[in-house]
Coordinates of C-alpha atoms in Angstrom, one line a residue:
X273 CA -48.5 -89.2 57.7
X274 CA -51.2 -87.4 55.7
X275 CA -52.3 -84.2 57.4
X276 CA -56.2 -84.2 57.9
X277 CA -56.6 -80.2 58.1
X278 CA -59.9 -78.8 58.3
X279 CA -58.6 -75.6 59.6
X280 CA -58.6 -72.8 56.8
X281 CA -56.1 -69.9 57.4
X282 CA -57.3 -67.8 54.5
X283 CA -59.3 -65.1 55.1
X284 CA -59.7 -65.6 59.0
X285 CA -59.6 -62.7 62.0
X286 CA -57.3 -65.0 64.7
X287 CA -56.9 -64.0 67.8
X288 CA -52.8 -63.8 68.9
X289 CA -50.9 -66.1 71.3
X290 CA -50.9 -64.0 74.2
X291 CA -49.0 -64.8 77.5
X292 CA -51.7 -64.8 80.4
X293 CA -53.8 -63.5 78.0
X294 CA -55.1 -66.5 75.8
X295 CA -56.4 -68.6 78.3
X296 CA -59.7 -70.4 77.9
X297 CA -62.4 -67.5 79.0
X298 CA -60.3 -64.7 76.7
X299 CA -60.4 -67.3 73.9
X300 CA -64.2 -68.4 73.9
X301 CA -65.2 -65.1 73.7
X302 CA -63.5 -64.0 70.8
X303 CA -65.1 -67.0 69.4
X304 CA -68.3 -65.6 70.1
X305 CA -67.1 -61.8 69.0
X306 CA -66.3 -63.5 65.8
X307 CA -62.7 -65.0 65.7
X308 CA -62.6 -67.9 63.3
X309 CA -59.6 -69.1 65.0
X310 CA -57.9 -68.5 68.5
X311 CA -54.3 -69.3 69.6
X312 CA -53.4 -70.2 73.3
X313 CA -50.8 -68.7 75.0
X314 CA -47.2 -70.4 74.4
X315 CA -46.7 -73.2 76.6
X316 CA -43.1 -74.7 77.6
X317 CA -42.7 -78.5 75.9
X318 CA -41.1 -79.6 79.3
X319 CA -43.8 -78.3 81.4
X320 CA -46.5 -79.8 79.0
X321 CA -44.4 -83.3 79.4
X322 CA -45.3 -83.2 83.3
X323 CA -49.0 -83.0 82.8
X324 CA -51.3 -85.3 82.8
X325 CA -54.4 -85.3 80.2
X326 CA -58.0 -85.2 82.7
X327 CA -61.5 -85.2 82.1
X328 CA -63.1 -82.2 84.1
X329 CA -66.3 -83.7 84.4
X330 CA -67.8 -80.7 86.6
X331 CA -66.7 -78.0 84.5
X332 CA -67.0 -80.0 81.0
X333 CA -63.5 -79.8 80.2
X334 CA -60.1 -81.2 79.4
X335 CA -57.5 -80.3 81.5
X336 CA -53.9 -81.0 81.6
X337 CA -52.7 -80.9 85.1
X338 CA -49.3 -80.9 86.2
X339 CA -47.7 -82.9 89.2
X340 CA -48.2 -80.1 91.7
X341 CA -52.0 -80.4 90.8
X342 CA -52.0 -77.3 88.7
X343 CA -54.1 -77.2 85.4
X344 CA -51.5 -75.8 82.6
X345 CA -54.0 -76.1 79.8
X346 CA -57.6 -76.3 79.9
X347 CA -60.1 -76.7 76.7
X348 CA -63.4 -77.4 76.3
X349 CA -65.6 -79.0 73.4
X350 CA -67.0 -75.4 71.8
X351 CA -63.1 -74.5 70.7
X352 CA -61.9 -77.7 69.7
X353 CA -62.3 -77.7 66.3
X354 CA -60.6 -73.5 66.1
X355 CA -58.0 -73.4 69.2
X356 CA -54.3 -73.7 68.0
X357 CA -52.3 -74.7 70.6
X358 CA -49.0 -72.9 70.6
X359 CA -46.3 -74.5 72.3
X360 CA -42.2 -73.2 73.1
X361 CA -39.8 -75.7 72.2
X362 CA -36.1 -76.2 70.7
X363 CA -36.3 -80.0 70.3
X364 CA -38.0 -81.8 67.5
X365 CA -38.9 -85.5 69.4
X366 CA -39.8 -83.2 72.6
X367 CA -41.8 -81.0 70.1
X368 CA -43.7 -84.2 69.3
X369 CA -44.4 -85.7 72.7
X370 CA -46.4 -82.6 73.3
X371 CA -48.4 -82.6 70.2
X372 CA -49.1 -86.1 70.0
X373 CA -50.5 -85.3 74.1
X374 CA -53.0 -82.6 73.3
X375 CA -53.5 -83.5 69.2
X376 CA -57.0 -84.9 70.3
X377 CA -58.1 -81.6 71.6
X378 CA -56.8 -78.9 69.4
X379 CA -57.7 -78.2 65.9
X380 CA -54.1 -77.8 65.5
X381 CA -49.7 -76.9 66.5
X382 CA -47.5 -73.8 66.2
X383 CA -44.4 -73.3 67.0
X384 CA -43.6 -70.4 68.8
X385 CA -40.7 -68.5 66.5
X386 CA -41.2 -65.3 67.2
X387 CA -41.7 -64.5 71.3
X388 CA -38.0 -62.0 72.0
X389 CA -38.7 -62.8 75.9
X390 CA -36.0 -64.3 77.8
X391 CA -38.0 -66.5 79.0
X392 CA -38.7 -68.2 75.9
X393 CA -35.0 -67.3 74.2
X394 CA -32.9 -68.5 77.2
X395 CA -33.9 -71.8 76.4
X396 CA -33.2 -71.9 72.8
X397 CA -37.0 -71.0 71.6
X398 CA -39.1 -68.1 70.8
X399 CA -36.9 -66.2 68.5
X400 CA -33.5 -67.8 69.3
X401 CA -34.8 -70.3 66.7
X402 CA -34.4 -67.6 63.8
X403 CA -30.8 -67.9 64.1
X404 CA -31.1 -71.8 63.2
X405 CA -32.6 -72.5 60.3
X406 CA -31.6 -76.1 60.9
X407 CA -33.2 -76.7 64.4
X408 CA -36.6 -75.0 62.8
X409 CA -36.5 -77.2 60.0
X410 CA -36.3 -80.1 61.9
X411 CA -39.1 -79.5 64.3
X412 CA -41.4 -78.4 61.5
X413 CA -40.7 -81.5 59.8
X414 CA -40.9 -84.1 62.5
X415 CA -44.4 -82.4 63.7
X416 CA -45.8 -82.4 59.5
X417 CA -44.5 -86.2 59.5
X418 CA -45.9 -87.0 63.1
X419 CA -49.4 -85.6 63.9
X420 CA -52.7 -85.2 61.9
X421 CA -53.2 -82.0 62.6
X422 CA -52.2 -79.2 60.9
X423 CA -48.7 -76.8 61.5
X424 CA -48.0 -73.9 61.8
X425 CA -45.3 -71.1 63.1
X426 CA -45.1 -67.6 64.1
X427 CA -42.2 -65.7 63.5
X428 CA -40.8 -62.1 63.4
X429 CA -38.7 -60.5 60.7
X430 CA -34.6 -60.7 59.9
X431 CA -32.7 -57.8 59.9
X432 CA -33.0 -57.8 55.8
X433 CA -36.1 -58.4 53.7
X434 CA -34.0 -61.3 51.9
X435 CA -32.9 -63.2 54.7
X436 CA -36.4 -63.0 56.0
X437 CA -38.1 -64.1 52.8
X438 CA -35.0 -67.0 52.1
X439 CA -36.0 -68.0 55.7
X440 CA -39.9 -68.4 55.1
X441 CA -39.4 -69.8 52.1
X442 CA -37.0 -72.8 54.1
X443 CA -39.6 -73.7 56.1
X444 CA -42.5 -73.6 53.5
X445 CA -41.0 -76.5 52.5
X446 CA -41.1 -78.0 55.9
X447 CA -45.1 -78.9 54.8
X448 CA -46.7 -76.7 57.3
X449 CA -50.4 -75.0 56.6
X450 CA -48.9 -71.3 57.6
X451 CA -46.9 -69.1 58.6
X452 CA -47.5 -66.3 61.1
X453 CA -45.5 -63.0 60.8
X454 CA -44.6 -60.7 63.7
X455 CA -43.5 -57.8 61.4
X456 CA -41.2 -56.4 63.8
X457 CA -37.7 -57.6 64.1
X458 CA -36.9 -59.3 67.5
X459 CA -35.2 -55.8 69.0
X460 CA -38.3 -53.9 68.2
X461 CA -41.6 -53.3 70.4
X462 CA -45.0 -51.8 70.0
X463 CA -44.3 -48.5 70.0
X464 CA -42.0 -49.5 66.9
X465 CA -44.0 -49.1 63.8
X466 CA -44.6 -52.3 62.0
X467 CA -43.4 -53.2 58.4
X468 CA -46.0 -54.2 56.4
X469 CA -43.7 -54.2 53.4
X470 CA -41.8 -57.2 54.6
X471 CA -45.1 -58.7 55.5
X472 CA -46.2 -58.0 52.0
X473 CA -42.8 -59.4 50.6
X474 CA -43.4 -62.8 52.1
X475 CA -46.7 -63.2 51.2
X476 CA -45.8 -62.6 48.0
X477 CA -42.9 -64.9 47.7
X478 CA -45.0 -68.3 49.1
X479 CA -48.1 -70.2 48.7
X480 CA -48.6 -71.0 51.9
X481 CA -51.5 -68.5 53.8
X482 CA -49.3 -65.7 56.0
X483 CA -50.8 -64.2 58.6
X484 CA -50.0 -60.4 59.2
X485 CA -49.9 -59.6 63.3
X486 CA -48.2 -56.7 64.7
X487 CA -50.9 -54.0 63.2
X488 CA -52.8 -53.0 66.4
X489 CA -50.3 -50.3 67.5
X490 CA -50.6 -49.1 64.3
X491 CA -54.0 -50.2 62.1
X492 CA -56.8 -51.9 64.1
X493 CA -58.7 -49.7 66.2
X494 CA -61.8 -51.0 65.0
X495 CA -63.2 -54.1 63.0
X496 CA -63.0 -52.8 59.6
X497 CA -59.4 -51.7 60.2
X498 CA -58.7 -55.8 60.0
X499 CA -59.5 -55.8 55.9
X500 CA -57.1 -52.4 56.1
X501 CA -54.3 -54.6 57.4
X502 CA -54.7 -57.2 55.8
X503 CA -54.5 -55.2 51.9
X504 CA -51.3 -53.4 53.5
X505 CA -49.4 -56.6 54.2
X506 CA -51.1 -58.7 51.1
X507 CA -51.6 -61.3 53.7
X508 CA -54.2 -64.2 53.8
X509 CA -55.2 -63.7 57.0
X510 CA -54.7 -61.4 59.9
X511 CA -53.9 -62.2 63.8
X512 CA -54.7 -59.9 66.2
X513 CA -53.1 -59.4 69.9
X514 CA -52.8 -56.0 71.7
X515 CA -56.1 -54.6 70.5
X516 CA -57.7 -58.2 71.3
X517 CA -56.4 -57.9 74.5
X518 CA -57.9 -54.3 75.3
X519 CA -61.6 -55.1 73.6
X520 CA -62.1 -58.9 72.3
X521 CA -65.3 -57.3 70.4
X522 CA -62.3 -55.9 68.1
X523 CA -64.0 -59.2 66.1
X524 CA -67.3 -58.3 65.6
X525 CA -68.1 -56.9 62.5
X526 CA -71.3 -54.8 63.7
X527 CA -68.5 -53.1 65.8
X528 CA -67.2 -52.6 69.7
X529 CA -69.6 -53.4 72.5
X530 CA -68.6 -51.0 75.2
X531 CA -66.4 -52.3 77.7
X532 CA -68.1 -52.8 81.0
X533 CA -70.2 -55.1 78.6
X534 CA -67.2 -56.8 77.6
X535 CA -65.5 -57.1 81.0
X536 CA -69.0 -58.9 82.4
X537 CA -69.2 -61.3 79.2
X538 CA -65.1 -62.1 79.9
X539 CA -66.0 -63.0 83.8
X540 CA -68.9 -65.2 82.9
X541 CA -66.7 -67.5 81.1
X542 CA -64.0 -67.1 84.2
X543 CA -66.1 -68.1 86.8
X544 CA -68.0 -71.0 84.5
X545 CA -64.5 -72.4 83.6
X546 CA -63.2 -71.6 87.4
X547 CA -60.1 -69.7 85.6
X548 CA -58.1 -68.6 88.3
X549 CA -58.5 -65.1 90.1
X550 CA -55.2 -64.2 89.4
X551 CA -55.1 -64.9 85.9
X552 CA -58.6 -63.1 85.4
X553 CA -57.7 -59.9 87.2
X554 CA -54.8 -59.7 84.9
X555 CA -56.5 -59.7 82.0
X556 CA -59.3 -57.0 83.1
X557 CA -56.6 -55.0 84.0
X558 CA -55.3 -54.9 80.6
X559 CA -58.9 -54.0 79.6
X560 CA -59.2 -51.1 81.7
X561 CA -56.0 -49.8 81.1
X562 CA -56.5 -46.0 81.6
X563 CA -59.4 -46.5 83.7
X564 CA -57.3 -48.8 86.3
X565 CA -57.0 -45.1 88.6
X566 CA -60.9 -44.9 89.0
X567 CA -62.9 -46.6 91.6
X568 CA -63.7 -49.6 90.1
X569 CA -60.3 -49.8 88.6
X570 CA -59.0 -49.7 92.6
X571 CA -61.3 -52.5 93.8
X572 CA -60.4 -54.3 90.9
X573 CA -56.4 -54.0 91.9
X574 CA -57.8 -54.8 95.4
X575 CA -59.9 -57.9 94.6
X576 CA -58.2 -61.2 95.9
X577 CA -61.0 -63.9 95.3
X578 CA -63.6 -64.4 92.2
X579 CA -66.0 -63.6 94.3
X580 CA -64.5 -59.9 95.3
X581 CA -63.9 -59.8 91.5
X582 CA -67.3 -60.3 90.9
X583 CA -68.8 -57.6 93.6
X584 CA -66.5 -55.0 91.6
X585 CA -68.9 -55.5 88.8
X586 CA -72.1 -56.2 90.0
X587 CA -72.1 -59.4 89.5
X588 CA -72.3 -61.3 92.9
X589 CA -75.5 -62.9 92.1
X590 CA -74.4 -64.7 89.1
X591 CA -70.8 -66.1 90.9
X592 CA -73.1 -67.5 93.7
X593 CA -75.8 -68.9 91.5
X594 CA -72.9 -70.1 89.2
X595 CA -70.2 -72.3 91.9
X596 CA -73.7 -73.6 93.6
X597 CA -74.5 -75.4 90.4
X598 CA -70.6 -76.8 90.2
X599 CA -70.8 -77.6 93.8
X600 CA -74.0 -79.9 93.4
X601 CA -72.6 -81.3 90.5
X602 CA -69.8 -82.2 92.1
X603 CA -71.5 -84.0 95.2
X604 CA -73.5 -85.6 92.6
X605 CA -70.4 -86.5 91.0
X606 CA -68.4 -87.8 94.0
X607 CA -71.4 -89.9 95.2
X608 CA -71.6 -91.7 92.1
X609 CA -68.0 -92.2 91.6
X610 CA -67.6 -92.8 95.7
X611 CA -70.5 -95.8 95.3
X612 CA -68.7 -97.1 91.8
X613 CA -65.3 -97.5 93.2
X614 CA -66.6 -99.2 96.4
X615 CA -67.9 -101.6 94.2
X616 CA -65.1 -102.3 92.0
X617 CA -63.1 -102.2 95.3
X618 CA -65.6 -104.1 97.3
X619 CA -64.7 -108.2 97.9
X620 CA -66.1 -109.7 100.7
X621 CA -62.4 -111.3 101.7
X622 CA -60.8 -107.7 102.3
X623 CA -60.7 -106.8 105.9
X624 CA -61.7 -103.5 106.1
X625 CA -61.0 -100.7 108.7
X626 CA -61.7 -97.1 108.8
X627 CA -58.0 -95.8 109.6
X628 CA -55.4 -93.1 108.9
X629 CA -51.4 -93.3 108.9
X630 CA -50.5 -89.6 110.7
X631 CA -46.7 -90.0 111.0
X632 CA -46.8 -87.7 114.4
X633 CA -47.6 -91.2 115.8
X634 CA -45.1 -92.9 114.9
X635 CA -40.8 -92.6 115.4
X636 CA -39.0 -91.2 112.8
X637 CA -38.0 -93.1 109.5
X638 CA -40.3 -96.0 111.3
X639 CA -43.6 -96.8 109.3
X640 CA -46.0 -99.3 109.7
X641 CA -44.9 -100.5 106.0
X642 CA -41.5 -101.2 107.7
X643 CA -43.5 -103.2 110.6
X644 CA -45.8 -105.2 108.3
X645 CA -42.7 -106.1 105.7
X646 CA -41.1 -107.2 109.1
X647 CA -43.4 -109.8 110.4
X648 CA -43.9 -111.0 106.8
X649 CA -40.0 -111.8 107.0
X650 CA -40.0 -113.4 110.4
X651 CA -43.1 -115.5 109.5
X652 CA -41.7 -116.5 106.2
X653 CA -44.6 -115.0 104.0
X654 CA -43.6 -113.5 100.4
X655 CA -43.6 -109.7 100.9
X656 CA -46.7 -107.4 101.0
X657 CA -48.2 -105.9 97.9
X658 CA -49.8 -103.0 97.5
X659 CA -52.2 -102.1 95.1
X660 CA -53.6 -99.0 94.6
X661 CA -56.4 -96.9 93.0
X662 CA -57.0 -92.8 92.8
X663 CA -60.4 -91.8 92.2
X664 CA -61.0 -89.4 89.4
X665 CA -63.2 -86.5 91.1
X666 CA -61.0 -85.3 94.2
X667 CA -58.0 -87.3 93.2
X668 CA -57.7 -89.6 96.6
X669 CA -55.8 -92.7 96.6
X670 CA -57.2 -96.0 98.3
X671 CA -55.2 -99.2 98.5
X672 CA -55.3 -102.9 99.5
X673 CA -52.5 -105.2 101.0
X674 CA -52.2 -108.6 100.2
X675 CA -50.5 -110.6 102.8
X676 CA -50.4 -114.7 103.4
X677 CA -53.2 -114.4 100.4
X678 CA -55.2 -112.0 102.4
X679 CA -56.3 -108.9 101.4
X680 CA -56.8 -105.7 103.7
X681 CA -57.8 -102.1 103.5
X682 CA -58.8 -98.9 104.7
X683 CA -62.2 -97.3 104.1
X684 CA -60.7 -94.2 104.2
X685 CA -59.1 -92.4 100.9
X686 CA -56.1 -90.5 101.2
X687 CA -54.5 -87.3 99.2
X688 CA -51.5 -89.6 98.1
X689 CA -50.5 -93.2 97.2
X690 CA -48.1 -93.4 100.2
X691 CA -50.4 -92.8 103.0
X692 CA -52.7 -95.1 101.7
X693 CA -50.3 -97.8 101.4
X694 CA -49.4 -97.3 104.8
X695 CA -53.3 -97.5 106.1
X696 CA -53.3 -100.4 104.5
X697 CA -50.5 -101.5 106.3
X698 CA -52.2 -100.2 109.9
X699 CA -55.4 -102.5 109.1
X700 CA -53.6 -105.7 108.4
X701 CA -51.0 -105.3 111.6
X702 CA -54.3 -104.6 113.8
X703 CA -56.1 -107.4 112.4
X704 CA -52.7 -109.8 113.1
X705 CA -52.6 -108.0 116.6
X706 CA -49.2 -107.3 115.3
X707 CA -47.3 -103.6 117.1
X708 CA -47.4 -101.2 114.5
X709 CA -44.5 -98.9 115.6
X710 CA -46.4 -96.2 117.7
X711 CA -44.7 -94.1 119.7
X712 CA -47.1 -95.2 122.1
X713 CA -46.5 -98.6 122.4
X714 CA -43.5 -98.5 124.2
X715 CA -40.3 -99.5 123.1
X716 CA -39.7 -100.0 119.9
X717 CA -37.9 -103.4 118.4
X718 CA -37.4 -102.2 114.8
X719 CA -35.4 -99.5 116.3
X720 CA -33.5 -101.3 118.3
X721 CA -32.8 -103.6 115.1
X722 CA -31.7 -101.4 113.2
X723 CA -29.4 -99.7 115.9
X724 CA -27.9 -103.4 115.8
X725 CA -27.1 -103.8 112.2
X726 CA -26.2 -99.5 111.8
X727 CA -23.9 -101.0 114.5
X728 CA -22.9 -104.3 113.1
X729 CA -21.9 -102.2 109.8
X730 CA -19.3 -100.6 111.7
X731 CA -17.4 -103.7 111.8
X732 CA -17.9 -105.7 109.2
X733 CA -18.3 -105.6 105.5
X734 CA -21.3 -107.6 105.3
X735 CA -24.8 -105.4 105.6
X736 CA -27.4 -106.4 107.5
X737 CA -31.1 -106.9 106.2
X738 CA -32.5 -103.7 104.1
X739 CA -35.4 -102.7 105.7
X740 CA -36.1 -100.7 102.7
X741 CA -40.3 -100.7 102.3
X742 CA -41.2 -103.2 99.4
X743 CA -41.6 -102.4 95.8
X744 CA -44.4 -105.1 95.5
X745 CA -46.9 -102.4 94.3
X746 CA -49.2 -101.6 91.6
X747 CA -51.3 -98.4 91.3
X748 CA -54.1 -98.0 89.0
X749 CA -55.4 -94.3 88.0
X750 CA -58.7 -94.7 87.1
X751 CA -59.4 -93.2 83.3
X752 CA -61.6 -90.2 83.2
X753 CA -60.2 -88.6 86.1
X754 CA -61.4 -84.9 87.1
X755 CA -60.5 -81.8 88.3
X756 CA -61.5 -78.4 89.6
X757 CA -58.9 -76.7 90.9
X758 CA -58.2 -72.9 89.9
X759 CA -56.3 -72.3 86.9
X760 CA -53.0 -70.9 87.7
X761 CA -51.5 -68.6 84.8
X762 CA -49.1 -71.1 83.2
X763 CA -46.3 -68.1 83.6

């Protein structure tokens, strides 16, 4: 497959993968500062698997949401054409899956080589892949072969100049677009100095760009100190994480803004992308970093909403002027999507009730699924089916039961598939004046069944009828769906 790469990687400032760093607000405005490409913060290949790809109509974004309803990635039309998104992984077809999921989003993959975390190594990634030139190889190659997009990888150095070189030179001929080097070996941290000669060494010995990170301990205080780095390491391009972190105006070239500046640009883009308190206070912290013992660094450390955030820097007016524009456009939003499913879900032969299963009613282990499949059987009718809808916006489930070729349903949308099914179930055993298994309505046949057959089982061999709830269903998630929960850090 022919890689389509509009992405350059010569001669570019990038902004580094960061953990809980490089989320969405931290990389749009080193966009604006003047990165010409930002990375996102590594993200697991298992955890990306969960999610599901959504359209955030209310913020303007695209989220991937995991099952738990929490939004792992989040990107947005102004980076799509610069964000890299960097993923951990230490299986090639896994590898894939996630880049073929996002590839419509991103202007492009890396694989994380270089990360000495055990969080990352434990599983085989991060920098366990430098001892398996194999394993790196492969995923390069299957990604090269399977996406459009261009590849790339960040690594550290080997313990020796010529192992590291041999290495880069292995994977060069993977096809990737570039090569990111850490250079620092996996033992080493910040405070180590970093070796621009091994950088230097590489870049020299490929054609491929290489991207020199590791200098802001030592090199970038400033924006011209980028160009410094860069002739140190004979790199093409340089990639830039601590001193991002502290000051993302490290990027402009007319040089810092000062930082309460900085800090009230950042939460702009928090609170318009509803990042998640948490993950925002983080990253201010890190901006602060000596000033975290003065007053405002306190209420900071104190702060437990966006909106306390936002009082710590003057900035109350623009969070409440800011979430009453999302909540309007979200009423708008759930009107119109409310009145659209009603009318794909509207047929004048449904039998329609406004009703909610709340299992406190009801016996244990008995539904009103179990009830309805019940009767069905006793009056000879194929089994129930259940089909099922979830609407975009707020994610609620409504469903429809089909029984003796009638249809019924409950007005009311519930927070998952099951309970709906089950409403559905309530309105048809009402309609058939059929008991529905409520504590309330005395005693209870089902349970006196199945006491029979739990009882017949004792002696004999043969079971008894499964009263297992039917797999007759169908559920239908509505393209487009939305979201606007809080972004949770991804780790």
């Amino acid at each position: 497959m022919t890689v389509n790469t509009p992405l350059c990687f010569r001669g570019k400032s990038i902004l580094a993968p960061m953990v809980r760093v490089g989320t969405l607000p931290m990389r749009l405005l080193a966009l604006d500062y003047g990165a010409d490409i930002v990375y996102c913060e590594e993200l697991i290949d298992i955890k990306m698997l969960q999610c599901k790809r959504v359209v955030n109509e209310v913020l303007d974004t695209v989220d991937f949401v995991a099952p738990n309803e929490r939004v792992v990635f989040r990107t947005c039309e102004r980076e799509r054409h610069c964000v890299v998104f960097q993923m951990g992984s230490a299986d090639a077809e896994r590898a894939l899956a996630v880049a073929k999921l996002v590839e419509s989003d991103v202007a492009g993959i890396d694989i994380n080589m270089g990360c000495p975390k055990e969080y990352s190594t434990k599983g085989g990634m991060g920098a366990a892949l430098l001892s398996d030139p194999a394993k790196i190889e492969s995923i390069l190659t299957t990604l090269v072969k399977g996406i459009c997009k261009p590849v790339t990888c960040k690594i550290r150095i080997l313990p020796s100049v010529e192992d590291t070189v041999n290495l880069v030179k292995r994977i060069e001929k993977t096809g990737i677009a570039a090569i990111a080097v850490h250079g620092r070996k996996k033992e080493e941290r910040p405070q180590h100095p970093v070796h621009c000669d091994v950088i230097k060494a590489i870049s020299e010995a490929v054609s491929i760009p290489v991207i020199a990170n590791g200098g802001s301990h030592d090199f970038i205080k400033e924006y011209m100190d980028i160009e410094t780095f860069q002739k140190a390491t004979a790199a093409s391009s340089v990639m830039i994480a601590r001193a991002a972190m502290w000051n993302p105006s490290i990027f402009r070239r007319e040089g810092l803004f000062p930082l309460k500046k900085v800090m009230q640009d950042y939460i702009k883009y928090a609170v318009r992308y509803d990042n998640h308190y948490t993950n925002t206070k983080y990253c201010l912290c890190q901006m602060l970093r000596e000033q975290l013992e003065t007053t405002q660094g306190k209420k900071l450390h104190a702060a437990q909403s966006m909106q306390e955030i936002c009082e710590v820097f003057e900035m109350a007016d623009f969070y409440e002027e800011t979430t009453t524009v999302f909540t309007a456009k979200k009423t708008s939003l759930e009107t119109k999507i409310q009145g659209d499913d009603d009318d794909q879900m509207e047929d004048p032969d449904v039998i329609k009730m406004a009703v909610r299963f709340d299992k406190r009613e009801y016996p244990p282990q008995i539904t009103p699924k179990m009830y309805l499949l019940e009767w069905c059987r006793k009056e000879k009718h194929p089994q129930p089916i259940y089909e099922t809808v979830q609407r975009p916006l707020d994610r609620l489930f409504c469903s429809v039961v089909t029984v003796a070729e009638q249809k019924y349903k409950s007005t009311l949308w519930d927070k998952s598939k099951k309970l709906a099914e089950q409403a559905a179930a309530i309105v048809c055993l009402r309609t058939l004046g059929v008991p529905e298994g409520k504590l309330c309505e005395g005693e209870n046949q089902l349970i006196n069944k199945r006491k029979r057959e739990d009882h017949g089982l004792c002696y004999s061999s043969t079971p008894g009828d499964d009263l297992a709830e039917p797999s007759h269903k169908k559920t239908n998630f509505i393209e487009g769906a939305s979201d606007v929960n809080g972004l949770e850090t991804p780790r």
